[in-house]
Coordinates of C-alpha atoms (C1' of nucleotides) in Angstrom, one line a residue:
Chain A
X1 CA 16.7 -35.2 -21.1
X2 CA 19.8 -33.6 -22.8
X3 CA 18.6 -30.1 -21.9
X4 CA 16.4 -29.3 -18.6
X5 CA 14.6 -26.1 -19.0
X6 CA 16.4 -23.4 -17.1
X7 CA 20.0 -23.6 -17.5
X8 CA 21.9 -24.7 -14.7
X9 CA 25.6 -23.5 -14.6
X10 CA 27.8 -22.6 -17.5
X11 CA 27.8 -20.2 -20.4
X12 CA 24.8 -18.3 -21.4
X13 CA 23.0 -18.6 -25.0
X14 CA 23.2 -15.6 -26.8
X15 CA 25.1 -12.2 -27.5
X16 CA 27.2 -11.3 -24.4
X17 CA 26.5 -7.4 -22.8
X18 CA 26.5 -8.9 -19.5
X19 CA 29.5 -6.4 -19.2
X20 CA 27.2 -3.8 -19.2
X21 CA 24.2 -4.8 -17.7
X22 CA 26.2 -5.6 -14.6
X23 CA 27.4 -1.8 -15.0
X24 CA 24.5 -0.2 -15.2
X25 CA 22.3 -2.0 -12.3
X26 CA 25.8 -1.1 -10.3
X27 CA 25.2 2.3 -10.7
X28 CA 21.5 2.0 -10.1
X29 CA 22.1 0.6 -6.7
X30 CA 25.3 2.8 -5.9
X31 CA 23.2 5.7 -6.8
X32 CA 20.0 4.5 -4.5
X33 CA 21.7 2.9 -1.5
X34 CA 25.2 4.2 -1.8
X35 CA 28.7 1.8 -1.4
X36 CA 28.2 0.2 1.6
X37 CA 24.5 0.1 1.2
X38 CA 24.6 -1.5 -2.5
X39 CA 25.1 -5.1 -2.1
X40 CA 27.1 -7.3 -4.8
X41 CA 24.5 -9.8 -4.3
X42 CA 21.9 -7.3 -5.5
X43 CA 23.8 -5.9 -7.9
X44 CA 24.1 -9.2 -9.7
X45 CA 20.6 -10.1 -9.0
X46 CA 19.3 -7.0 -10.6
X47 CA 21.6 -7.9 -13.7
X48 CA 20.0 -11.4 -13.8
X49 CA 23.6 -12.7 -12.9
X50 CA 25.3 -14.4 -10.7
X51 CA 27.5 -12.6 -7.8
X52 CA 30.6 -14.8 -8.8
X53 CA 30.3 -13.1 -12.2
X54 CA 30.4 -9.3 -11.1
X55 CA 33.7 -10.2 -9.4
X56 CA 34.8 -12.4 -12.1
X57 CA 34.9 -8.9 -13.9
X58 CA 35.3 -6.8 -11.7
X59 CA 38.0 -8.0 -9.4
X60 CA 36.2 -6.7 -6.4
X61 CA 33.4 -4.3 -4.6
X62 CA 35.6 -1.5 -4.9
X63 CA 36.9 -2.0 -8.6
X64 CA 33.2 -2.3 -9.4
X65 CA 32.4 0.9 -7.8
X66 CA 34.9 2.9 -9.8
X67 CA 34.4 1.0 -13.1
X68 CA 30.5 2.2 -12.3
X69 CA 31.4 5.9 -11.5
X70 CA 32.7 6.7 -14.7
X71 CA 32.1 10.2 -15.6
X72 CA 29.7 10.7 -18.5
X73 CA 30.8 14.4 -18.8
X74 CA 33.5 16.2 -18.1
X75 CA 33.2 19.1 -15.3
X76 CA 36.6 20.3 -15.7
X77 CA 35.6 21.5 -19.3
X78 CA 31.7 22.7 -18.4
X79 CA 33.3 24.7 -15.1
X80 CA 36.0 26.3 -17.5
X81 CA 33.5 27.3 -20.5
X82 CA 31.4 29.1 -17.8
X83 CA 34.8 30.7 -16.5
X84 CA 35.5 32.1 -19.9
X85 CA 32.1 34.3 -19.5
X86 CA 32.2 38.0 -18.6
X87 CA 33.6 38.8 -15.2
X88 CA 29.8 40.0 -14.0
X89 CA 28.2 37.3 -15.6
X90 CA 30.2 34.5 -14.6
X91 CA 28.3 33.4 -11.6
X92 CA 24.9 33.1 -13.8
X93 CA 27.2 31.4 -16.5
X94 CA 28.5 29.1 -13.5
X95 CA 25.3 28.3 -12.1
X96 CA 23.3 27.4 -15.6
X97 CA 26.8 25.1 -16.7
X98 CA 25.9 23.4 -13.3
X99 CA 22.3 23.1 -13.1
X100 CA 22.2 21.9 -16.7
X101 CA 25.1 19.3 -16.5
X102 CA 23.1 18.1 -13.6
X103 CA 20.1 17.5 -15.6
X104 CA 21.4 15.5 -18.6
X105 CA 20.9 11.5 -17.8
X106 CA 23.3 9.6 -16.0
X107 CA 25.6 12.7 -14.6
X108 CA 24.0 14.0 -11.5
X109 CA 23.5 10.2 -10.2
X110 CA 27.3 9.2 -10.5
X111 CA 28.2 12.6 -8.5
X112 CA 25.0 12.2 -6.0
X113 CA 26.3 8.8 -5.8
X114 CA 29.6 9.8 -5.5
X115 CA 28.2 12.2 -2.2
X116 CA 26.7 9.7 -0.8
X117 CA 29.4 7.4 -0.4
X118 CA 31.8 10.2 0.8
X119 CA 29.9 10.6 3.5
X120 CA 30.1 7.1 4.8
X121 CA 33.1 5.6 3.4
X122 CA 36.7 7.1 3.9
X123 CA 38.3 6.1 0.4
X124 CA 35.0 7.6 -1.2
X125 CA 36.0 11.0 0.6
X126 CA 39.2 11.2 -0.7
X127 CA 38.3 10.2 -4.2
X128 CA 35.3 12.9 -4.0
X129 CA 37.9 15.4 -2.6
X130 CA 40.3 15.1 -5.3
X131 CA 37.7 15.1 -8.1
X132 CA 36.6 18.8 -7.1
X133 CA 39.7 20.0 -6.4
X134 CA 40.9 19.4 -9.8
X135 CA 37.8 19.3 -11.8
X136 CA 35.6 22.3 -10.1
X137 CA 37.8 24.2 -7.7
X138 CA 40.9 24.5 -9.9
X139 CA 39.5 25.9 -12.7
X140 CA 37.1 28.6 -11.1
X141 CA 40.4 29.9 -8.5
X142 CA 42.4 30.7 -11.5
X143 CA 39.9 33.0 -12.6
X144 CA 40.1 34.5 -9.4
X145 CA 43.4 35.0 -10.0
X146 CA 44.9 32.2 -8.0
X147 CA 46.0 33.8 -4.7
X148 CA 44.9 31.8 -1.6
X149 CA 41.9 34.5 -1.2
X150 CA 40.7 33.0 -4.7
X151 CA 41.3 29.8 -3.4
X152 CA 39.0 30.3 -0.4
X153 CA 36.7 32.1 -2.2
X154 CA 36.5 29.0 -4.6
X155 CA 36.1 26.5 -2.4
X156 CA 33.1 28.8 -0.9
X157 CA 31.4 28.5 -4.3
X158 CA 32.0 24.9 -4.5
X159 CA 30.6 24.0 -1.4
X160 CA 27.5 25.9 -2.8
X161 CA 27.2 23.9 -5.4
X162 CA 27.8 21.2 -3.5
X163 CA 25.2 21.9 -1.0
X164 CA 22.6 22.4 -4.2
X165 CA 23.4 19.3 -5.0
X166 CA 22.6 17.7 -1.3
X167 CA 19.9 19.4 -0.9
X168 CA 18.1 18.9 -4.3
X169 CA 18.6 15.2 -5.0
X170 CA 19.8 13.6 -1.4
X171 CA 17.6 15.7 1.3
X172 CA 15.1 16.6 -0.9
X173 CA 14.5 20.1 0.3
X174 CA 10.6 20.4 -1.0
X175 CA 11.1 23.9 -2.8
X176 CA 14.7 23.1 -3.9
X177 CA 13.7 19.8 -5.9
X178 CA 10.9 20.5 -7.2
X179 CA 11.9 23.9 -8.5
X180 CA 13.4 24.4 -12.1
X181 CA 16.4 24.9 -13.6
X182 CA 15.3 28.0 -15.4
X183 CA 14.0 29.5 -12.2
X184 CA 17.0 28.4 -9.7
X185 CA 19.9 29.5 -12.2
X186 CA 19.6 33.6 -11.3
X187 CA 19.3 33.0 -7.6
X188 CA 22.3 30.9 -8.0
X189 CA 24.1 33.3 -9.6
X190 CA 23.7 35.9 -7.7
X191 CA 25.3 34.3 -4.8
X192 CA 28.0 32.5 -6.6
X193 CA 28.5 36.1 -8.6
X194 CA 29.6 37.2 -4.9
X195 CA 32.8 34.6 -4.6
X196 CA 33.4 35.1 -8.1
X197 CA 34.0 39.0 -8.0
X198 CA 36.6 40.5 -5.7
X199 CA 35.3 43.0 -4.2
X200 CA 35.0 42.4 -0.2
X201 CA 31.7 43.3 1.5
X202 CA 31.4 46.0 3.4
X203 CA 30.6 44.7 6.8
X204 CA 32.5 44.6 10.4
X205 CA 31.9 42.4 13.1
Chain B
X1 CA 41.0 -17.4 45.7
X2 CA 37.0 -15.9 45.8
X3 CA 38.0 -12.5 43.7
X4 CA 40.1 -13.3 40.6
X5 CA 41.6 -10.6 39.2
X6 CA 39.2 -9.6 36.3
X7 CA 35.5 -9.7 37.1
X8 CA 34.6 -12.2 34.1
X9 CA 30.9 -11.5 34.5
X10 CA 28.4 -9.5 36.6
X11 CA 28.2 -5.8 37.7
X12 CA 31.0 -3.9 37.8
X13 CA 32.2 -2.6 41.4
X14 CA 31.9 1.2 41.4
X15 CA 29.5 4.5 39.9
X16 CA 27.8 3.7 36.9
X17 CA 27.9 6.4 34.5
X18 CA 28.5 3.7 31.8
X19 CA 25.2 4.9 29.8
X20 CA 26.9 8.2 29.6
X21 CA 30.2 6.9 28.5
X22 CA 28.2 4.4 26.1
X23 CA 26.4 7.5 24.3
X24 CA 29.7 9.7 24.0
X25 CA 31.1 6.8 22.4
X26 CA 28.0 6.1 20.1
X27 CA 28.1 9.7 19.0
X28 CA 32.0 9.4 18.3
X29 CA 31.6 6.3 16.4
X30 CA 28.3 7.8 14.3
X31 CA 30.0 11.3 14.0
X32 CA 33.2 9.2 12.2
X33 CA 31.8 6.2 10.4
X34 CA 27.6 7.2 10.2
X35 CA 25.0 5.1 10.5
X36 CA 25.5 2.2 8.9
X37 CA 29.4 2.1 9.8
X38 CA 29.0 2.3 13.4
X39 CA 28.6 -1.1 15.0
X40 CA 27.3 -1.7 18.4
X41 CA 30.4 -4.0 19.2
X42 CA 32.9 -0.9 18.5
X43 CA 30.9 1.5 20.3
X44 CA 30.8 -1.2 22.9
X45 CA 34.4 -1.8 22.9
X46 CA 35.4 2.4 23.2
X47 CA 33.1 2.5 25.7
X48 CA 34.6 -0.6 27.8
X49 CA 31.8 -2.1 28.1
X50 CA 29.7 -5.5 26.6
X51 CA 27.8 -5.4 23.5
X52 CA 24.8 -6.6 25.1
X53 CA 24.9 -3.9 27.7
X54 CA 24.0 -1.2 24.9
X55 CA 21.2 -2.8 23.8
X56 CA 20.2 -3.4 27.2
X57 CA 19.9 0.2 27.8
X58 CA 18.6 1.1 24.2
X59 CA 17.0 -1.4 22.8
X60 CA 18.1 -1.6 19.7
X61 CA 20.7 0.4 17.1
X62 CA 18.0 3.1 16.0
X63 CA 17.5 3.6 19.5
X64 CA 21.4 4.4 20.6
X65 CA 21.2 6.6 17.4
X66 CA 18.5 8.8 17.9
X67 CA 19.8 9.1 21.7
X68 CA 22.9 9.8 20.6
X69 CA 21.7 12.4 18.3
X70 CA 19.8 14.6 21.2
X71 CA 20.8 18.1 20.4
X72 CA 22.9 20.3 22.4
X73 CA 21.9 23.6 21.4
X74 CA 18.4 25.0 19.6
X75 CA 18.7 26.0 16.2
X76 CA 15.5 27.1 15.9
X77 CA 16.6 29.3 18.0
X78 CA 19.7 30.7 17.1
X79 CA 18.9 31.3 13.4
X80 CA 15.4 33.1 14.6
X81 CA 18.0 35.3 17.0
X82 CA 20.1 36.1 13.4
X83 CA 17.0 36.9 11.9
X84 CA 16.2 39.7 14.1
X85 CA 19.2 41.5 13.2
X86 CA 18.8 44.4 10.7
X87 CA 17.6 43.8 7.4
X88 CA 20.8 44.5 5.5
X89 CA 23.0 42.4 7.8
X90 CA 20.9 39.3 8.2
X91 CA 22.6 37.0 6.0
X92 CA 26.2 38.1 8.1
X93 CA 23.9 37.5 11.4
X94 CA 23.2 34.2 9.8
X95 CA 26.5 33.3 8.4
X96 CA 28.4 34.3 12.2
X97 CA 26.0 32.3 14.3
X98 CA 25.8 29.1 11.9
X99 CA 29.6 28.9 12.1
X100 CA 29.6 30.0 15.7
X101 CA 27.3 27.2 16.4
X102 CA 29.0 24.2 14.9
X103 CA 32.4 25.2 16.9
X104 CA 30.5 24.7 20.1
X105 CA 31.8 20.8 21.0
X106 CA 28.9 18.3 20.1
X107 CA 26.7 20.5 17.6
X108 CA 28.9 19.9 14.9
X109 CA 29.8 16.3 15.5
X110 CA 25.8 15.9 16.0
X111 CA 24.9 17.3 12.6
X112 CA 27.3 16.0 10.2
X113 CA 26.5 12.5 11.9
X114 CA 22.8 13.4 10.8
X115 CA 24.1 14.5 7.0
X116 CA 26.6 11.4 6.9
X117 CA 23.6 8.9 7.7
X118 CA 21.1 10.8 5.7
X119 CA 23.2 9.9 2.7
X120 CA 22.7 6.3 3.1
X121 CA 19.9 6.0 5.1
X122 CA 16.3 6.7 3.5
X123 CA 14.8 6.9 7.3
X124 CA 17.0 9.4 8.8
X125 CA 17.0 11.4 5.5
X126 CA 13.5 11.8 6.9
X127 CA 14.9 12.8 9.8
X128 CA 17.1 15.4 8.7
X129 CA 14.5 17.1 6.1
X130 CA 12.0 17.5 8.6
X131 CA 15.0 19.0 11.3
X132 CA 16.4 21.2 8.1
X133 CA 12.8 22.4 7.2
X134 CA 11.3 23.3 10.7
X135 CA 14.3 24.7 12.6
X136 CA 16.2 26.4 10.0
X137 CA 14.0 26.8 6.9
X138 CA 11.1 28.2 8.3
X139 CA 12.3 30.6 10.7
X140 CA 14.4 32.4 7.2
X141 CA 11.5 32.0 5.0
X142 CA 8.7 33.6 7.6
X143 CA 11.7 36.6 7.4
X144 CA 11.4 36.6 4.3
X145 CA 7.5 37.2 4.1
X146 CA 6.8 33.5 3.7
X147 CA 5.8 33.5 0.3
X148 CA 6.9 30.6 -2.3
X149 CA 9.5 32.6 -3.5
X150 CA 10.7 33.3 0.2
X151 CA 10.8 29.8 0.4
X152 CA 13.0 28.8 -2.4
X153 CA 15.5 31.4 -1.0
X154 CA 15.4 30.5 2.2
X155 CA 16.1 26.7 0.6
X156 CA 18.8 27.9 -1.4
X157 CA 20.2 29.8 2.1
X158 CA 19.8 26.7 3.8
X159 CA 21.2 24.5 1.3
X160 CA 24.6 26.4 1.3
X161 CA 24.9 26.4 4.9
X162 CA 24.7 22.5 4.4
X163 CA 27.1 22.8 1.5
X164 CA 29.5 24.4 3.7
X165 CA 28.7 21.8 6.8
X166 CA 29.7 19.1 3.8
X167 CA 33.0 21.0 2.6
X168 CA 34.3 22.1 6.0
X169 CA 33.3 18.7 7.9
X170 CA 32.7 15.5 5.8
X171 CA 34.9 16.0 2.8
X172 CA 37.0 18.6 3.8
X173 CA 37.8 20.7 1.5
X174 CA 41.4 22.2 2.2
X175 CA 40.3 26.0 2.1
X176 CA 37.2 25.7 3.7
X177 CA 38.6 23.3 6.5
X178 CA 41.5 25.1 7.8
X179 CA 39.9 28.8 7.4
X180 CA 38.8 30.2 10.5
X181 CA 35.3 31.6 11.6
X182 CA 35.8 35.1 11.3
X183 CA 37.4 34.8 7.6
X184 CA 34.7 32.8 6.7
X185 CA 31.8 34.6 8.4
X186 CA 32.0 38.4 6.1
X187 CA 31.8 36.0 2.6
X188 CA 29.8 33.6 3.7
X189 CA 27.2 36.4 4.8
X190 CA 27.6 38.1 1.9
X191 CA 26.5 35.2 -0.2
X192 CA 23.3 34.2 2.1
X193 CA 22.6 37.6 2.0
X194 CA 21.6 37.9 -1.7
X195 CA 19.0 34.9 -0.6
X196 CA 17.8 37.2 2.1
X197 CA 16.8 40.3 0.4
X198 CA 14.2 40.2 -2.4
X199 CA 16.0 42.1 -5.1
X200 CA 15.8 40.0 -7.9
X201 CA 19.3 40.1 -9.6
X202 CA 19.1 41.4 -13.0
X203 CA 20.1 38.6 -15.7
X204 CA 18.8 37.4 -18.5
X205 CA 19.2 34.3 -20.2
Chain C
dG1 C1' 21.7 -9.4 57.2
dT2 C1' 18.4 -10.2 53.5
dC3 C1' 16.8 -9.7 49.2
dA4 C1' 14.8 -7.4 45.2
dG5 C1' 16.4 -5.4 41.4
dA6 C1' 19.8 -3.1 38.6
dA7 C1' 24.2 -3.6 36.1
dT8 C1' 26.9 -6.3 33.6
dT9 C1' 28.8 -10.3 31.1
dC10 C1' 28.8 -14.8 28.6
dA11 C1' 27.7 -17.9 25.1
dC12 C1' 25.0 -18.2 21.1
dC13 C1' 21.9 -17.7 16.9
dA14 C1' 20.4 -16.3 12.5
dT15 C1' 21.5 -13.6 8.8
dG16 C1' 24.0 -11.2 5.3
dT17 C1' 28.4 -10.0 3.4
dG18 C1' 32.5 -10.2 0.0
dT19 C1' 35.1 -13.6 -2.0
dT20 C1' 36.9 -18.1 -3.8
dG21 C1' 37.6 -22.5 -6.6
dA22 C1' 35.9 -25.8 -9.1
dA23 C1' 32.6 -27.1 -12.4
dT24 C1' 29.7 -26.6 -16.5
dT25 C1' 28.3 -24.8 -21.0
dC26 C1' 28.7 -22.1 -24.8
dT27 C1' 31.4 -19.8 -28.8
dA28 C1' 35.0 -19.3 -32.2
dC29 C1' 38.6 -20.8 -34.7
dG30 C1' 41.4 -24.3 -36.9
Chain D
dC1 C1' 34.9 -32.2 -35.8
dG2 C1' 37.9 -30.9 -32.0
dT3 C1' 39.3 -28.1 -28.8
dA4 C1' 41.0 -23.8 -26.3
dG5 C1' 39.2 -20.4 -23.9
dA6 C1' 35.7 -17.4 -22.5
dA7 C1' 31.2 -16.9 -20.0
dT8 C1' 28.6 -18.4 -16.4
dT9 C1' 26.9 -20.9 -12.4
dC10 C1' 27.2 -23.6 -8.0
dA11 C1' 28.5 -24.5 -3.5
dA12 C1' 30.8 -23.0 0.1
dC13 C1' 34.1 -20.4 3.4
dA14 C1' 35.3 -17.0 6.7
dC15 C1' 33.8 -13.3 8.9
dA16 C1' 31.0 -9.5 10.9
dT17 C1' 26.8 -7.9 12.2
dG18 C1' 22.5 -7.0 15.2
dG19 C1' 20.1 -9.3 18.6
dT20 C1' 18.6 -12.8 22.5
dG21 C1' 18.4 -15.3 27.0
dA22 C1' 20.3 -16.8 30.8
dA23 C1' 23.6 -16.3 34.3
dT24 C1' 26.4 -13.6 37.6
dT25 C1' 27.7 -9.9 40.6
dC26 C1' 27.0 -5.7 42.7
dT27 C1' 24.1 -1.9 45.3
dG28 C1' 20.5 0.0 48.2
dA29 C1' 16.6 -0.3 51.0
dC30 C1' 14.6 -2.4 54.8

DNA sequence: GTCAGAATTCACCATGTGTTGAATTCTACG
DNA sequence: CGTAGAATTCAACACATGGTGAATTCTGAC
């Protein structure tokens, strides 16, 4: 009896992408339950691992939860390609970039996840703050020109997006998720075209 | 020596608007930390007051929250009156009374509470998707003619007013935070506005 | 003045959490 | 083969949480 059947402590047999495993059912879980709601213990289970393990690479919770919420793409470049469209055309331009970086795999869960955990978790606010200031906001006010009127104006179109985004894959907003890219991106536009052009509306109170 | 000098048990001499005092705190604590990062023994403690006491009077945490979570004011209401206005200046009508309605003390706190929990919590998602569709959605889409496609605008309407609500409130978004309401209001209504009238914006992919 | 009942606290319980430290087993290199 | 070190597990700690049940004290009606 040199060898009981399951394993019971000690180094695994085998190749070793525990790593990653332990990564990806992290982001699984900070995506469905968000930070607080994710559970090392679940994590670990869901990698077929022990909890000691995750923080034996990991450090802790939190450095799991950044090592986890690394970017796949980067938004600074999408938002800035779209910038470099035609003035008119810039809030269509905007709004495909957008919807479509949302689609591909793995990118709209780190930023939903990302949401979610802002909106429980102070240190997740700040980090979520920071990343669309630089990444998203920056990038589409200095196309506006830079003044604090851009600024504002920015920040109006980023809190459309991010209210898309909220909507669409948190709340679940019947017609907003189950409607299509293709369809969504001129509606889109058309609103975010008004931030992107100066030219106030005529209207008084 | 019959009175010592803190009661250490037993009713407290005086009124008793300790339920009161126990649901402003509940709010407070739910408005800053949401669901999951309120606890009954902080709301307890801001309120003065025993742990035990507040589920005494609510029987459990879900109950404090959705007592806490009573409404102040009608939406329903409020975005029907906006809807009344003149075609053209609807989405302005919309866009002043949102922002007028989330500076009146409580409405604010109460919603972003909802948003913050909704992000972590699957049941008061629920909640707020049935709240967002019934007393804001529908009244803009019927406006609109009620169609499917009035719907999807009216979504994409709605979800900007909560993109804003996230920017201005959770993660506080320099612009958007420290702009006031009537700088806000003209852009803002501009925007909903291109949800509100059926003009289909000409772009093309 | 009595007394039912409400308001309030106290002392716990069961559970789940992040985290630690030591132990065990495998791999790779000499 | 031997062995250093990495990979992995085990058992446990300290703590916080939501919740319970009994006890105590006050108030209001008769």
């Amino acid at each position: 009896m040199v060898n009981s059947d399951p394993p019971r402590g000690g180094r695994r047999p085998g190749a070793t992408a525990t790593r990653d495993a332990i990564l990806a059912a992290a982001r699984e879980a900070f995506f469905a339950r968000s930070y607080e709601g994710a559970t090392i213990r679940g994590i670990a289970a869901a990698a077929g691992v022990d909890p000691a393990l995750v923080i034996h690479y990991f450090a802790n919770k939190r450095g799991l939860f950044v090592a986890a919420m690394e970017l796949p793409v980067n938004p600074g470049e999408v938002v800035g390609a779209a910038m470099r469209a035609p003035r008119a055309e810039r809030g269509f331009a905007l709004a495909k970039a957008a919807l479509a970086a949302w689609e591909s795999p793995g990118a709209s869960e780190v930023i939903v996840a990302l949401m979610r955990s802002a909106a429980s978790d102070e240190a997740a606010t700040a980090v979520l703050r920071d990343f669309f200031a630089a990444e998203v906001l920056a990038p589409i006010a200095n196309a506006g020109g830079g003044g604090p009127e851009a600024m504002l104006r920015a920040s109006l179109a980023v809190s459309h997006l991010m209210g898309v985004l909220f909507a669409r894959f948190i709340v679940r907003i019947g017609p907003l998720a189950d409607t299509d890219t293709a369809t969504l991106a001129p509606l889109l536009g058309a609103a975010l075209q008004t931030y992107l052009d100066g030219d106030a509306p005529e209207v008084q109170s």
